[in-house]
């Protein structure tokens, strides 16, 4: 399975919501109404990030961020996504609309990240909020050791009844490549910078439900995660295609 995120940041807070609205209400409709992506996605989800000024204080990592959208593409195979991005109709219609958004709203190119997904647990009826923890490993920790630790953290939380009572779904994404199909195809001049080594997703009814676990989590993270380079955001999903129940 192929999965990527396009992480979109908006430096101008006055245009934060405007950009989100355009991506969700205009661009996504363009994507879904044109042939290149018909039948390609298992998931196409745009998560609208809460504005920094409105974020609750009880996030796992509170480093300021300008992230406005997390766009998820999931397909059966990377070749399907690459073929769609190379389609002439994409180049004529969808690609130019992405370039328009970049010119109008973005100070920096979006970041494309490809990942291996591990579902830790999933209950029916995911919570209203999707919390993303963008984790950067400590400089003295190897990528392999970080990935092993993230896997162990998943096993621990899957067996923690109190945590599972607070969260309806948990996914750990392991980042193991510096390449990304979207960036390679020239999508909105996206970069493939290694800003993150793992991205964790947790679905909850309220972000506050996670706050009581944060102190212990930070203690467990301390040997592997760089807290100054990691950050968390809270988002609501706009689902256009999904294979999740």
Short mmCIF file of N, CA, C and O in Angstrom, two decimals, residues 2-6 78 81-82 85 111-115 177-187 190-193:
data_model
loop_
_atom_site.label_atom_id
_atom_site.label_comp_id
_atom_site.label_asym_id
_atom_site.label_seq_id
_atom_site.Cartn_x
_atom_site.Cartn_y
_atom_site.Cartn_z
N UNK A 2 0.47 2.24 -0.77
CA UNK A 2 1.17 3.51 -0.83
C UNK A 2 0.40 4.55 -0.02
O UNK A 2 -0.82 4.67 -0.13
N UNK A 3 1.12 5.32 0.81
CA UNK A 3 0.50 6.39 1.58
C UNK A 3 1.45 7.58 1.65
O UNK A 3 2.65 7.40 1.89
N UNK A 4 0.89 8.76 1.41
CA UNK A 4 1.69 9.96 1.64
C UNK A 4 0.85 11.03 2.31
O UNK A 4 -0.38 10.94 2.36
N UNK A 5 1.55 12.01 2.86
CA UNK A 5 0.93 13.24 3.35
C UNK A 5 1.54 14.39 2.55
O UNK A 5 2.75 14.41 2.29
N UNK A 6 0.71 15.37 2.22
CA UNK A 6 1.20 16.65 1.77
C UNK A 6 0.92 17.62 2.92
O UNK A 6 -0.24 17.87 3.27
N UNK A 78 2.06 2.75 -5.46
CA UNK A 78 2.60 4.06 -5.83
C UNK A 78 2.49 4.31 -7.33
O UNK A 78 2.35 5.46 -7.76
N UNK A 81 -0.58 6.26 -8.34
CA UNK A 81 -0.50 7.70 -8.04
C UNK A 81 0.40 8.39 -9.05
O UNK A 81 0.08 9.46 -9.56
N UNK A 82 1.54 7.76 -9.36
CA UNK A 82 2.48 8.35 -10.32
C UNK A 82 1.82 8.50 -11.68
O UNK A 82 1.98 9.52 -12.36
N UNK A 85 -0.47 11.48 -11.71
CA UNK A 85 0.26 12.75 -11.71
C UNK A 85 0.90 13.05 -13.06
O UNK A 85 1.20 14.21 -13.37
N UNK A 111 5.33 20.11 1.93
CA UNK A 111 6.27 19.02 2.16
C UNK A 111 5.56 17.70 1.89
O UNK A 111 4.49 17.43 2.45
N UNK A 112 6.13 16.89 1.01
CA UNK A 112 5.58 15.58 0.69
C UNK A 112 6.32 14.50 1.48
O UNK A 112 7.55 14.46 1.47
N UNK A 113 5.56 13.66 2.17
CA UNK A 113 6.15 12.64 3.04
C UNK A 113 5.50 11.29 2.73
O UNK A 113 4.27 11.16 2.80
N UNK A 114 6.30 10.30 2.36
CA UNK A 114 5.79 8.95 2.16
C UNK A 114 6.09 8.10 3.39
O UNK A 114 7.16 8.23 4.00
N UNK A 115 5.15 7.20 3.74
CA UNK A 115 5.22 6.51 5.03
C UNK A 115 4.75 5.07 4.92
O UNK A 115 4.01 4.72 4.01
N UNK A 177 12.09 7.10 3.92
CA UNK A 177 12.59 7.46 2.59
C UNK A 177 12.70 8.96 2.46
O UNK A 177 11.95 9.71 3.09
N UNK A 178 13.65 9.41 1.64
CA UNK A 178 13.80 10.83 1.35
C UNK A 178 13.11 11.20 0.04
O UNK A 178 13.21 12.34 -0.41
N UNK A 179 12.45 10.25 -0.59
CA UNK A 179 11.80 10.50 -1.87
C UNK A 179 10.29 10.57 -1.69
O UNK A 179 9.75 10.09 -0.70
N UNK A 180 9.60 11.16 -2.66
CA UNK A 180 8.15 11.21 -2.64
C UNK A 180 7.65 11.37 -4.06
O UNK A 180 8.14 12.24 -4.79
N UNK A 181 6.71 10.54 -4.47
CA UNK A 181 6.19 10.56 -5.83
C UNK A 181 5.66 11.94 -6.18
O UNK A 181 5.91 12.47 -7.27
N UNK A 182 4.92 12.56 -5.26
CA UNK A 182 4.30 13.86 -5.53
C UNK A 182 5.37 14.91 -5.83
O UNK A 182 5.24 15.69 -6.78
N UNK A 183 6.43 14.94 -5.04
CA UNK A 183 7.50 15.91 -5.26
C UNK A 183 8.27 15.59 -6.54
O UNK A 183 8.64 16.50 -7.30
N UNK A 184 8.52 14.33 -6.79
CA UNK A 184 9.25 13.93 -7.99
C UNK A 184 8.50 14.34 -9.25
O UNK A 184 9.11 14.63 -10.29
N UNK A 185 7.17 14.36 -9.16
CA UNK A 185 6.35 14.73 -10.32
C UNK A 185 6.15 16.23 -10.43
O UNK A 185 5.42 16.69 -11.30
N UNK A 186 6.77 16.99 -9.54
CA UNK A 186 6.70 18.43 -9.60
C UNK A 186 5.48 19.06 -8.97
O UNK A 186 5.20 20.24 -9.18
N UNK A 187 4.75 18.30 -8.16
CA UNK A 187 3.53 18.81 -7.55
C UNK A 187 3.77 20.03 -6.68
O UNK A 187 4.41 19.92 -5.64
N UNK A 190 6.73 20.83 -4.37
CA UNK A 190 6.85 20.27 -3.01
C UNK A 190 8.27 19.80 -2.73
O UNK A 190 8.97 19.31 -3.61
N UNK A 191 8.68 19.94 -1.47
CA UNK A 191 9.98 19.43 -1.03
C UNK A 191 9.80 18.08 -0.37
O UNK A 191 8.68 17.66 -0.05
N UNK A 192 10.91 17.40 -0.17
CA UNK A 192 10.87 16.11 0.53
C UNK A 192 11.79 16.15 1.74
O UNK A 192 12.42 15.17 2.09
N UNK A 193 11.89 17.31 2.37
CA UNK A 193 12.76 17.45 3.53
C UNK A 193 12.39 16.50 4.65
O UNK A 193 11.23 16.17 4.86
#
